[in-house]
């Protein structure tokens, strides 16, 4: 079920706060000063701001947004919830201009900042992710693609690249487990030396690795005990189980977003856009993730999960 954009959490600050507290504190308020869980009293009254709690262990006051971006940014929490929901649910991404219009708030610059901060939160979720893709009986497809530049708009003679090469563009390496997750990386160039450390660290040694005939990916893929490749340049796309259709499908979603929604992505920010598309793919409906669950996960990324809490003595 999709989330209703008229939900009060997107329009009302009080409802937004209650929603955020429930997500952030499933076991009751957590004191950011001493780490005590579920031992706080909400201070209610005309003189205190809503959502202010007092820790019964250390006696200090706190709120659910204390120490987070939501407190520092001075943007209403319900606008953050709306922006996060919109970006989590839009399959092809959402430009800062579109986000600005839909938020009905702030400036273009504010919307741009929010969009980038939400992407960064999606990226932080992955840095926590442990363990390699694949394993016994599983298949991971590896391939590279090139994005950026406006090569197609340049006169033929001025284009820096020919054919399918990537000169003047940014190189992206993706690893996709079939019926599983994707991990994408912005790499300086497509060489076996650049691919190898990523592939070795992120793909389980017992995985059946699938590549096309492209030099570097095939070279690194062939270092696995189980490796297959298809020869696209010879017109071969599927040979039994050997194909790279999963990763081609992923690249096509990513490119429709990059060229259709964002038009241009700078080298500096490419890793954030990759995180955004990886995030939506990994938290997709086919894996049982609803729009609501996906947005909740993105909010966690923004708050940061590195804070560690302990139970009261
Ligand atoms: Zn405390």
PDB file of C-alpha atoms and ligand atoms in Angstrom:
ATOM      1  CA  UNK A   1       0.000   0.000   0.000  1.00  0.00           C
ATOM      2  CA  UNK A   2       1.333   3.398  -0.871  1.00  0.00           C
ATOM      3  CA  UNK A   3       1.459   6.197   1.610  1.00  0.00           C
ATOM      4  CA  UNK A   4      -1.155   8.937   1.374  1.00  0.00           C
ATOM      5  CA  UNK A   5       0.464  12.333   0.793  1.00  0.00           C
ATOM      6  CA  UNK A   6      -2.381  13.962   2.732  1.00  0.00           C
ATOM      7  CA  UNK A   7      -1.278  12.012   5.833  1.00  0.00           C
ATOM      8  CA  UNK A   8      -0.996  14.411   8.778  1.00  0.00           C
ATOM      9  CA  UNK A   9       2.666  13.524   9.293  1.00  0.00           C
ATOM     10  CA  UNK A  10       3.414  15.471   6.100  1.00  0.00           C
ATOM     11  CA  UNK A  11       1.436  18.592   7.036  1.00  0.00           C
ATOM     12  CA  UNK A  12       1.348  18.815  10.815  1.00  0.00           C
ATOM     13  CA  UNK A  13       4.459  19.271  12.969  1.00  0.00           C
ATOM     14  CA  UNK A  14       2.952  17.536  16.020  1.00  0.00           C
ATOM     15  CA  UNK A  15       1.907  14.462  14.020  1.00  0.00           C
ATOM     16  CA  UNK A  16       5.335  14.431  12.360  1.00  0.00           C
ATOM     17  CA  UNK A  17       7.061  14.506  15.738  1.00  0.00           C
ATOM     18  CA  UNK A  18       4.973  11.630  17.100  1.00  0.00           C
ATOM     19  CA  UNK A  19       5.714   9.579  13.950  1.00  0.00           C
ATOM     20  CA  UNK A  20       9.424  10.312  14.178  1.00  0.00           C
ATOM     21  CA  UNK A  21       9.552   9.435  17.892  1.00  0.00           C
ATOM     22  CA  UNK A  22       7.829   6.102  17.250  1.00  0.00           C
ATOM     23  CA  UNK A  23      10.357   5.260  14.507  1.00  0.00           C
ATOM     24  CA  UNK A  24      13.392   6.399  16.416  1.00  0.00           C
ATOM     25  CA  UNK A  25      12.383   5.125  19.831  1.00  0.00           C
ATOM     26  CA  UNK A  26      10.537   1.803  19.402  1.00  0.00           C
ATOM     27  CA  UNK A  27      11.400   0.902  23.012  1.00  0.00           C
ATOM     28  CA  UNK A  28      10.675   4.312  24.515  1.00  0.00           C
ATOM     29  CA  UNK A  29      12.590   7.600  24.695  1.00  0.00           C
ATOM     30  CA  UNK A  30      16.377   7.315  24.624  1.00  0.00           C
ATOM     31  CA  UNK A  31      18.325   9.911  26.572  1.00  0.00           C
ATOM     32  CA  UNK A  32      21.135  11.251  24.326  1.00  0.00           C
ATOM     33  CA  UNK A  33      23.055  12.438  27.400  1.00  0.00           C
ATOM     34  CA  UNK A  34      23.410   9.189  29.372  1.00  0.00           C
ATOM     35  CA  UNK A  35      21.964   6.555  27.000  1.00  0.00           C
ATOM     36  CA  UNK A  36      19.180   5.393  29.302  1.00  0.00           C
ATOM     37  CA  UNK A  37      16.214   3.860  27.446  1.00  0.00           C
ATOM     38  CA  UNK A  38      12.554   4.289  28.395  1.00  0.00           C
ATOM     39  CA  UNK A  39      13.185   6.209  31.593  1.00  0.00           C
ATOM     40  CA  UNK A  40      11.995   9.702  30.711  1.00  0.00           C
ATOM     41  CA  UNK A  41       8.975  11.867  31.386  1.00  0.00           C
ATOM     42  CA  UNK A  42       7.488  14.124  28.742  1.00  0.00           C
ATOM     43  CA  UNK A  43       7.341  17.683  30.035  1.00  0.00           C
ATOM     44  CA  UNK A  44       4.002  19.113  29.094  1.00  0.00           C
ATOM     45  CA  UNK A  45       2.926  22.662  29.676  1.00  0.00           C
ATOM     46  CA  UNK A  46       2.563  26.079  28.147  1.00  0.00           C
ATOM     47  CA  UNK A  47       6.144  27.054  28.888  1.00  0.00           C
ATOM     48  CA  UNK A  48       7.844  23.986  27.441  1.00  0.00           C
ATOM     49  CA  UNK A  49       8.128  23.116  23.772  1.00  0.00           C
ATOM     50  CA  UNK A  50       6.332  19.987  22.550  1.00  0.00           C
ATOM     51  CA  UNK A  51       8.354  16.798  22.557  1.00  0.00           C
ATOM     52  CA  UNK A  52      10.624  17.820  25.407  1.00  0.00           C
ATOM     53  CA  UNK A  53      11.502  14.923  27.732  1.00  0.00           C
ATOM     54  CA  UNK A  54      13.363  14.807  31.033  1.00  0.00           C
ATOM     55  CA  UNK A  55      15.593  11.841  31.780  1.00  0.00           C
ATOM     56  CA  UNK A  56      14.855  10.269  35.172  1.00  0.00           C
ATOM     57  CA  UNK A  57      18.406   8.904  35.357  1.00  0.00           C
ATOM     58  CA  UNK A  58      20.491  12.034  34.659  1.00  0.00           C
ATOM     59  CA  UNK A  59      17.723  14.670  35.015  1.00  0.00           C
ATOM     60  CA  UNK A  60      18.672  16.338  31.738  1.00  0.00           C
ATOM     61  CA  UNK A  61      16.116  17.457  29.127  1.00  0.00           C
ATOM     62  CA  UNK A  62      16.106  16.187  25.533  1.00  0.00           C
ATOM     63  CA  UNK A  63      14.044  15.783  22.331  1.00  0.00           C
ATOM     64  CA  UNK A  64      13.964  13.089  19.631  1.00  0.00           C
ATOM     65  CA  UNK A  65      15.682  15.381  17.139  1.00  0.00           C
ATOM     66  CA  UNK A  66      18.393  16.606  19.510  1.00  0.00           C
ATOM     67  CA  UNK A  67      21.851  16.365  17.992  1.00  0.00           C
ATOM     68  CA  UNK A  68      20.480  15.343  14.580  1.00  0.00           C
ATOM     69  CA  UNK A  69      20.336  17.162  11.282  1.00  0.00           C
ATOM     70  CA  UNK A  70      16.624  17.774  11.881  1.00  0.00           C
ATOM     71  CA  UNK A  71      17.428  20.012  14.809  1.00  0.00           C
ATOM     72  CA  UNK A  72      20.343  21.793  13.140  1.00  0.00           C
ATOM     73  CA  UNK A  73      18.653  22.486   9.794  1.00  0.00           C
ATOM     74  CA  UNK A  74      15.704  24.517  11.173  1.00  0.00           C
ATOM     75  CA  UNK A  75      13.508  22.949   8.479  1.00  0.00           C
ATOM     76  CA  UNK A  76      10.189  21.700   9.930  1.00  0.00           C
ATOM     77  CA  UNK A  77      10.233  17.955  10.596  1.00  0.00           C
ATOM     78  CA  UNK A  78       7.049  17.370   8.561  1.00  0.00           C
ATOM     79  CA  UNK A  79       8.813  18.827   5.503  1.00  0.00           C
ATOM     80  CA  UNK A  80      11.726  16.426   6.037  1.00  0.00           C
ATOM     81  CA  UNK A  81       9.269  13.522   6.275  1.00  0.00           C
ATOM     82  CA  UNK A  82       7.555  14.597   3.054  1.00  0.00           C
ATOM     83  CA  UNK A  83      10.839  15.089   1.151  1.00  0.00           C
ATOM     84  CA  UNK A  84      12.172  11.713   2.349  1.00  0.00           C
ATOM     85  CA  UNK A  85       8.946   9.979   1.385  1.00  0.00           C
ATOM     86  CA  UNK A  86       8.883  11.562  -2.084  1.00  0.00           C
ATOM     87  CA  UNK A  87      12.496  10.628  -2.794  1.00  0.00           C
ATOM     88  CA  UNK A  88      12.049   7.104  -1.455  1.00  0.00           C
ATOM     89  CA  UNK A  89       8.931   6.450  -3.521  1.00  0.00           C
ATOM     90  CA  UNK A  90       9.918   8.053  -6.868  1.00  0.00           C
ATOM     91  CA  UNK A  91      11.335   5.306  -9.008  1.00  0.00           C
ATOM     92  CA  UNK A  92      13.242   7.631 -11.336  1.00  0.00           C
ATOM     93  CA  UNK A  93      14.317  10.072  -8.641  1.00  0.00           C
ATOM     94  CA  UNK A  94      13.111  13.599  -8.059  1.00  0.00           C
ATOM     95  CA  UNK A  95      14.861  16.783  -9.144  1.00  0.00           C
ATOM     96  CA  UNK A  96      15.389  19.572  -6.624  1.00  0.00           C
ATOM     97  CA  UNK A  97      13.023  21.764  -8.673  1.00  0.00           C
ATOM     98  CA  UNK A  98      10.268  19.187  -8.519  1.00  0.00           C
ATOM     99  CA  UNK A  99      10.903  18.597  -4.839  1.00  0.00           C
ATOM    100  CA  UNK A 100      10.750  22.355  -4.184  1.00  0.00           C
ATOM    101  CA  UNK A 101       7.365  22.600  -5.936  1.00  0.00           C
ATOM    102  CA  UNK A 102       5.957  19.627  -4.067  1.00  0.00           C
ATOM    103  CA  UNK A 103       7.193  20.800  -0.676  1.00  0.00           C
ATOM    104  CA  UNK A 104       5.687  24.258  -1.144  1.00  0.00           C
ATOM    105  CA  UNK A 105       8.361  25.492   1.186  1.00  0.00           C
ATOM    106  CA  UNK A 106      11.695  27.311   1.359  1.00  0.00           C
ATOM    107  CA  UNK A 107      13.884  28.085  -1.614  1.00  0.00           C
ATOM    108  CA  UNK A 108      15.254  25.993  -4.456  1.00  0.00           C
ATOM    109  CA  UNK A 109      18.515  25.963  -2.534  1.00  0.00           C
ATOM    110  CA  UNK A 110      16.754  24.487   0.534  1.00  0.00           C
ATOM    111  CA  UNK A 111      15.192  21.724  -1.577  1.00  0.00           C
ATOM    112  CA  UNK A 112      18.568  21.001  -3.166  1.00  0.00           C
ATOM    113  CA  UNK A 113      20.207  20.730   0.259  1.00  0.00           C
ATOM    114  CA  UNK A 114      17.450  18.423   1.540  1.00  0.00           C
ATOM    115  CA  UNK A 115      17.680  16.154  -1.526  1.00  0.00           C
ATOM    116  CA  UNK A 116      21.435  15.763  -1.127  1.00  0.00           C
ATOM    117  CA  UNK A 117      21.196  15.161   2.595  1.00  0.00           C
ATOM    118  CA  UNK A 118      18.565  12.456   2.047  1.00  0.00           C
ATOM    119  CA  UNK A 119      20.815  10.781  -0.557  1.00  0.00           C
ATOM    120  CA  UNK A 120      23.735  10.934   1.841  1.00  0.00           C
ATOM    121  CA  UNK A 121      21.552   9.185   4.443  1.00  0.00           C
ATOM    122  CA  UNK A 122      20.793   6.440   1.936  1.00  0.00           C
ATOM    123  CA  UNK A 123      24.540   6.055   1.357  1.00  0.00           C
ATOM    124  CA  UNK A 124      25.334   5.850   5.057  1.00  0.00           C
ATOM    125  CA  UNK A 125      22.972   2.892   5.344  1.00  0.00           C
ATOM    126  CA  UNK A 126      25.185   0.941   2.956  1.00  0.00           C
ATOM    127  CA  UNK A 127      28.441   1.722   4.678  1.00  0.00           C
ATOM    128  CA  UNK A 128      27.032  -0.287   7.587  1.00  0.00           C
ATOM    129  CA  UNK A 129      26.150  -3.189   5.362  1.00  0.00           C
ATOM    130  CA  UNK A 130      28.273  -6.194   6.121  1.00  0.00           C
ATOM    131  CA  UNK A 131      29.041  -9.386   4.291  1.00  0.00           C
ATOM    132  CA  UNK A 132      29.546 -10.091   0.609  1.00  0.00           C
ATOM    133  CA  UNK A 133      26.889 -10.651  -2.076  1.00  0.00           C
ATOM    134  CA  UNK A 134      26.251 -14.116  -3.481  1.00  0.00           C
ATOM    135  CA  UNK A 135      27.415 -17.442  -2.097  1.00  0.00           C
ATOM    136  CA  UNK A 136      26.894 -21.129  -2.889  1.00  0.00           C
ATOM    137  CA  UNK A 137      24.130 -21.585  -5.471  1.00  0.00           C
ATOM    138  CA  UNK A 138      23.819 -17.854  -6.074  1.00  0.00           C
ATOM    139  CA  UNK A 139      24.612 -15.716  -9.111  1.00  0.00           C
ATOM    140  CA  UNK A 140      26.058 -12.207  -9.199  1.00  0.00           C
ATOM    141  CA  UNK A 141      26.263 -10.196 -12.413  1.00  0.00           C
ATOM    142  CA  UNK A 142      29.111  -7.679 -12.809  1.00  0.00           C
ATOM    143  CA  UNK A 143      29.203  -4.900 -15.362  1.00  0.00           C
ATOM    144  CA  UNK A 144      30.298  -1.329 -15.881  1.00  0.00           C
ATOM    145  CA  UNK A 145      28.592   1.646 -17.439  1.00  0.00           C
ATOM    146  CA  UNK A 146      29.454   5.273 -18.143  1.00  0.00           C
ATOM    147  CA  UNK A 147      27.529   8.374 -17.160  1.00  0.00           C
ATOM    148  CA  UNK A 148      27.876  12.136 -17.185  1.00  0.00           C
ATOM    149  CA  UNK A 149      29.134  14.642 -19.658  1.00  0.00           C
ATOM    150  CA  UNK A 150      26.905  15.853 -22.400  1.00  0.00           C
ATOM    151  CA  UNK A 151      28.704  13.973 -25.115  1.00  0.00           C
ATOM    152  CA  UNK A 152      25.573  13.286 -27.120  1.00  0.00           C
ATOM    153  CA  UNK A 153      24.997  17.035 -27.468  1.00  0.00           C
ATOM    154  CA  UNK A 154      28.446  17.728 -28.834  1.00  0.00           C
ATOM    155  CA  UNK A 155      29.279  17.787 -32.498  1.00  0.00           C
ATOM    156  CA  UNK A 156      30.478  14.382 -33.649  1.00  0.00           C
ATOM    157  CA  UNK A 157      34.014  15.647 -34.291  1.00  0.00           C
ATOM    158  CA  UNK A 158      34.261  17.106 -30.779  1.00  0.00           C
ATOM    159  CA  UNK A 159      33.180  13.994 -28.939  1.00  0.00           C
ATOM    160  CA  UNK A 160      35.947  12.577 -26.849  1.00  0.00           C
ATOM    161  CA  UNK A 161      34.864   8.996 -27.098  1.00  0.00           C
ATOM    162  CA  UNK A 162      34.002   6.580 -29.820  1.00  0.00           C
ATOM    163  CA  UNK A 163      31.613   3.695 -29.747  1.00  0.00           C
ATOM    164  CA  UNK A 164      30.950   2.335 -26.304  1.00  0.00           C
ATOM    165  CA  UNK A 165      34.090   3.719 -24.658  1.00  0.00           C
ATOM    166  CA  UNK A 166      33.998   5.978 -21.660  1.00  0.00           C
ATOM    167  CA  UNK A 167      36.498   8.772 -22.281  1.00  0.00           C
ATOM    168  CA  UNK A 168      35.140  12.028 -20.838  1.00  0.00           C
ATOM    169  CA  UNK A 169      32.527  10.206 -18.771  1.00  0.00           C
ATOM    170  CA  UNK A 170      32.446   8.774 -15.279  1.00  0.00           C
ATOM    171  CA  UNK A 171      32.792   5.027 -14.857  1.00  0.00           C
ATOM    172  CA  UNK A 172      30.406   3.060 -12.653  1.00  0.00           C
ATOM    173  CA  UNK A 173      30.863  -0.554 -11.569  1.00  0.00           C
ATOM    174  CA  UNK A 174      27.803  -2.422 -10.331  1.00  0.00           C
ATOM    175  CA  UNK A 175      27.409  -5.869  -8.796  1.00  0.00           C
ATOM    176  CA  UNK A 176      23.885  -7.306  -8.767  1.00  0.00           C
ATOM    177  CA  UNK A 177      22.841 -10.531  -7.109  1.00  0.00           C
ATOM    178  CA  UNK A 178      19.936 -12.149  -8.987  1.00  0.00           C
ATOM    179  CA  UNK A 179      16.744 -11.802  -6.927  1.00  0.00           C
ATOM    180  CA  UNK A 180      18.906  -9.882  -4.448  1.00  0.00           C
ATOM    181  CA  UNK A 181      20.694  -6.613  -3.983  1.00  0.00           C
ATOM    182  CA  UNK A 182      22.887  -4.245  -5.962  1.00  0.00           C
ATOM    183  CA  UNK A 183      26.030  -2.350  -5.010  1.00  0.00           C
ATOM    184  CA  UNK A 184      27.358   0.393  -7.263  1.00  0.00           C
ATOM    185  CA  UNK A 185      30.693   2.160  -7.191  1.00  0.00           C
ATOM    186  CA  UNK A 186      32.051   5.243  -8.898  1.00  0.00           C
ATOM    187  CA  UNK A 187      35.496   4.163 -10.121  1.00  0.00           C
ATOM    188  CA  UNK A 188      38.280   6.233 -11.700  1.00  0.00           C
ATOM    189  CA  UNK A 189      38.584   3.942 -14.746  1.00  0.00           C
ATOM    190  CA  UNK A 190      37.528   0.473 -15.847  1.00  0.00           C
ATOM    191  CA  UNK A 191      40.676  -1.535 -15.212  1.00  0.00           C
ATOM    192  CA  UNK A 192      41.125  -4.958 -13.639  1.00  0.00           C
ATOM    193  CA  UNK A 193      43.247  -3.288 -10.943  1.00  0.00           C
ATOM    194  CA  UNK A 194      40.343  -1.006  -9.971  1.00  0.00           C
ATOM    195  CA  UNK A 195      37.687  -3.701 -10.173  1.00  0.00           C
ATOM    196  CA  UNK A 196      39.509  -6.498  -8.360  1.00  0.00           C
ATOM    197  CA  UNK A 197      39.568  -5.151  -4.762  1.00  0.00           C
ATOM    198  CA  UNK A 198      35.853  -4.241  -4.937  1.00  0.00           C
ATOM    199  CA  UNK A 199      34.814  -7.544  -6.490  1.00  0.00           C
ATOM    200  CA  UNK A 200      36.966  -9.627  -4.123  1.00  0.00           C
ATOM    201  CA  UNK A 201      35.658  -7.852  -1.032  1.00  0.00           C
ATOM    202  CA  UNK A 202      32.007  -7.827  -2.034  1.00  0.00           C
ATOM    203  CA  UNK A 203      31.356 -11.144  -3.761  1.00  0.00           C
ATOM    204  CA  UNK A 204      31.493 -14.455  -1.919  1.00  0.00           C
ATOM    205  CA  UNK A 205      34.091 -16.836  -3.424  1.00  0.00           C
ATOM    206  CA  UNK A 206      31.500 -19.606  -4.064  1.00  0.00           C
ATOM    207  CA  UNK A 207      29.325 -17.340  -6.210  1.00  0.00           C
ATOM    208  CA  UNK A 208      28.625 -18.028  -9.875  1.00  0.00           C
ATOM    209  CA  UNK A 209      29.866 -14.787 -11.455  1.00  0.00           C
ATOM    210  CA  UNK A 210      28.378 -13.555 -14.720  1.00  0.00           C
ATOM    211  CA  UNK A 211      29.954 -10.992 -17.060  1.00  0.00           C
ATOM    212  CA  UNK A 212      29.829  -9.986 -20.676  1.00  0.00           C
ATOM    213  CA  UNK A 213      32.913 -10.097 -22.882  1.00  0.00           C
ATOM    214  CA  UNK A 214      34.112  -6.700 -21.628  1.00  0.00           C
ATOM    215  CA  UNK A 215      37.832  -6.938 -20.841  1.00  0.00           C
ATOM    216  CA  UNK A 216      38.255  -5.915 -17.193  1.00  0.00           C
ATOM    217  CA  UNK A 217      35.035  -7.371 -15.726  1.00  0.00           C
ATOM    218  CA  UNK A 218      35.546 -10.662 -17.555  1.00  0.00           C
ATOM    219  CA  UNK A 219      39.170 -10.832 -16.427  1.00  0.00           C
ATOM    220  CA  UNK A 220      38.267 -10.326 -12.761  1.00  0.00           C
ATOM    221  CA  UNK A 221      35.176 -12.540 -13.064  1.00  0.00           C
ATOM    222  CA  UNK A 222      37.262 -15.391 -14.509  1.00  0.00           C
ATOM    223  CA  UNK A 223      39.291 -15.449 -11.275  1.00  0.00           C
ATOM    224  CA  UNK A 224      36.220 -16.992  -9.573  1.00  0.00           C
ATOM    225  CA  UNK A 225      35.845 -20.803  -9.570  1.00  0.00           C
ATOM    226  CA  UNK A 226      32.459 -20.432 -11.294  1.00  0.00           C
ATOM    227  CA  UNK A 227      32.334 -17.847 -14.064  1.00  0.00           C
ATOM    228  CA  UNK A 228      30.275 -17.483 -17.241  1.00  0.00           C
ATOM    229  CA  UNK A 229      30.227 -14.777 -19.875  1.00  0.00           C
ATOM    230  CA  UNK A 230      28.137 -13.899 -22.893  1.00  0.00           C
ATOM    231  CA  UNK A 231      29.560 -12.366 -26.013  1.00  0.00           C
ATOM    232  CA  UNK A 232      27.393  -9.321 -26.730  1.00  0.00           C
ATOM    233  CA  UNK A 233      29.536  -8.111 -29.601  1.00  0.00           C
ATOM    234  CA  UNK A 234      28.884 -11.415 -31.383  1.00  0.00           C
ATOM    235  CA  UNK A 235      25.139 -10.963 -30.856  1.00  0.00           C
ATOM    236  CA  UNK A 236      24.936 -13.429 -27.983  1.00  0.00           C
ATOM    237  CA  UNK A 237      22.735 -12.216 -25.111  1.00  0.00           C
ATOM    238  CA  UNK A 238      21.386 -15.317 -23.408  1.00  0.00           C
ATOM    239  CA  UNK A 239      22.898 -18.806 -23.355  1.00  0.00           C
ATOM    240  CA  UNK A 240      20.944 -20.924 -20.912  1.00  0.00           C
ATOM    241  CA  UNK A 241      21.491 -19.361 -17.532  1.00  0.00           C
ATOM    242  CA  UNK A 242      24.316 -17.185 -18.824  1.00  0.00           C
ATOM    243  CA  UNK A 243      23.142 -13.603 -19.282  1.00  0.00           C
ATOM    244  CA  UNK A 244      23.531 -10.162 -17.765  1.00  0.00           C
ATOM    245  CA  UNK A 245      19.885  -9.115 -18.081  1.00  0.00           C
ATOM    246  CA  UNK A 246      19.531  -8.286 -14.372  1.00  0.00           C
ATOM    247  CA  UNK A 247      22.321  -5.745 -14.364  1.00  0.00           C
ATOM    248  CA  UNK A 248      21.274  -4.330 -17.765  1.00  0.00           C
ATOM    249  CA  UNK A 249      17.823  -3.783 -16.257  1.00  0.00           C
ATOM    250  CA  UNK A 250      19.320  -1.992 -13.285  1.00  0.00           C
ATOM    251  CA  UNK A 251      21.478   0.270 -15.475  1.00  0.00           C
ATOM    252  CA  UNK A 252      18.429   1.149 -17.551  1.00  0.00           C
ATOM    253  CA  UNK A 253      16.487   2.358 -14.447  1.00  0.00           C
ATOM    254  CA  UNK A 254      19.549   4.282 -13.287  1.00  0.00           C
ATOM    255  CA  UNK A 255      20.109   5.946 -16.661  1.00  0.00           C
ATOM    256  CA  UNK A 256      16.465   6.875 -17.156  1.00  0.00           C
ATOM    257  CA  UNK A 257      16.690   8.612 -13.784  1.00  0.00           C
ATOM    258  CA  UNK A 258      20.013  10.314 -14.408  1.00  0.00           C
ATOM    259  CA  UNK A 259      19.182  11.576 -17.896  1.00  0.00           C
ATOM    260  CA  UNK A 260      15.396  11.919 -17.576  1.00  0.00           C
ATOM    261  CA  UNK A 261      15.109  13.415 -14.090  1.00  0.00           C
ATOM    262  CA  UNK A 262      18.474  14.891 -13.188  1.00  0.00           C
ATOM    263  CA  UNK A 263      19.759  15.679 -16.722  1.00  0.00           C
ATOM    264  CA  UNK A 264      23.267  16.177 -15.454  1.00  0.00           C
ATOM    265  CA  UNK A 265      25.129  14.731 -12.501  1.00  0.00           C
ATOM    266  CA  UNK A 266      28.496  16.121 -11.459  1.00  0.00           C
ATOM    267  CA  UNK A 267      31.450  13.899 -10.792  1.00  0.00           C
ATOM    268  CA  UNK A 268      31.530  15.147  -7.198  1.00  0.00           C
ATOM    269  CA  UNK A 269      27.976  13.997  -6.413  1.00  0.00           C
ATOM    270  CA  UNK A 270      27.774  10.822  -8.513  1.00  0.00           C
ATOM    271  CA  UNK A 271      28.311   8.510  -5.539  1.00  0.00           C
ATOM    272  CA  UNK A 272      25.243   9.997  -3.829  1.00  0.00           C
ATOM    273  CA  UNK A 273      23.022   9.447  -6.871  1.00  0.00           C
ATOM    274  CA  UNK A 274      24.285   5.870  -7.088  1.00  0.00           C
ATOM    275  CA  UNK A 275      23.377   5.406  -3.423  1.00  0.00           C
ATOM    276  CA  UNK A 276      19.898   6.755  -4.115  1.00  0.00           C
ATOM    277  CA  UNK A 277      19.223   4.324  -6.980  1.00  0.00           C
ATOM    278  CA  UNK A 278      20.870   1.396  -5.161  1.00  0.00           C
ATOM    279  CA  UNK A 279      18.754   2.159  -2.110  1.00  0.00           C
ATOM    280  CA  UNK A 280      15.427   2.104  -3.960  1.00  0.00           C
ATOM    281  CA  UNK A 281      16.410  -1.065  -5.849  1.00  0.00           C
ATOM    282  CA  UNK A 282      17.494  -2.860  -2.673  1.00  0.00           C
ATOM    283  CA  UNK A 283      14.389  -1.807  -0.779  1.00  0.00           C
ATOM    284  CA  UNK A 284      11.994  -2.698  -3.577  1.00  0.00           C
ATOM    285  CA  UNK A 285       8.398  -3.933  -3.552  1.00  0.00           C
ATOM    286  CA  UNK A 286       9.461  -7.313  -5.011  1.00  0.00           C
ATOM    287  CA  UNK A 287      11.481  -7.919  -1.840  1.00  0.00           C
ATOM    288  CA  UNK A 288       8.464  -7.056   0.318  1.00  0.00           C
ATOM    289  CA  UNK A 289       9.366  -3.448   1.103  1.00  0.00           C
ATOM    290  CA  UNK A 290       6.522  -0.910   1.028  1.00  0.00           C
ATOM    291  CA  UNK A 291       6.900   2.818   0.325  1.00  0.00           C
ATOM    292  CA  UNK A 292       6.336   3.450   4.015  1.00  0.00           C
ATOM    293  CA  UNK A 293       9.018   0.990   5.125  1.00  0.00           C
ATOM    294  CA  UNK A 294      11.460   2.405   2.583  1.00  0.00           C
ATOM    295  CA  UNK A 295      10.905   5.980   3.802  1.00  0.00           C
ATOM    296  CA  UNK A 296      11.362   4.881   7.429  1.00  0.00           C
ATOM    297  CA  UNK A 297      14.669   3.256   6.538  1.00  0.00           C
ATOM    298  CA  UNK A 298      15.850   6.409   4.749  1.00  0.00           C
ATOM    299  CA  UNK A 299      15.031   8.485   7.840  1.00  0.00           C
ATOM    300  CA  UNK A 300      17.242   6.182   9.901  1.00  0.00           C
ATOM    301  CA  UNK A 301      20.082   6.817   7.493  1.00  0.00           C
ATOM    302  CA  UNK A 302      19.791  10.567   7.964  1.00  0.00           C
ATOM    303  CA  UNK A 303      19.764  10.339  11.744  1.00  0.00           C
ATOM    304  CA  UNK A 304      22.809   8.078  11.621  1.00  0.00           C
ATOM    305  CA  UNK A 305      23.022   4.693  13.235  1.00  0.00           C
ATOM    306  CA  UNK A 306      26.444   5.041  14.713  1.00  0.00           C
ATOM    307  CA  UNK A 307      25.097   6.218  18.045  1.00  0.00           C
ATOM    308  CA  UNK A 308      25.184   3.347  20.467  1.00  0.00           C
ATOM    309  CA  UNK A 309      22.890   3.134  23.431  1.00  0.00           C
ATOM    310  CA  UNK A 310      23.025   1.063  26.555  1.00  0.00           C
ATOM    311  CA  UNK A 311      20.353  -0.208  28.904  1.00  0.00           C
ATOM    312  CA  UNK A 312      20.011   1.403  32.362  1.00  0.00           C
ATOM    313  CA  UNK A 313      21.846  -0.371  35.143  1.00  0.00           C
TER     314      UNK A 313
HETATM  315 ZN1  LIG B   1      19.926  10.709  30.831  1.00  0.00          ZN
END
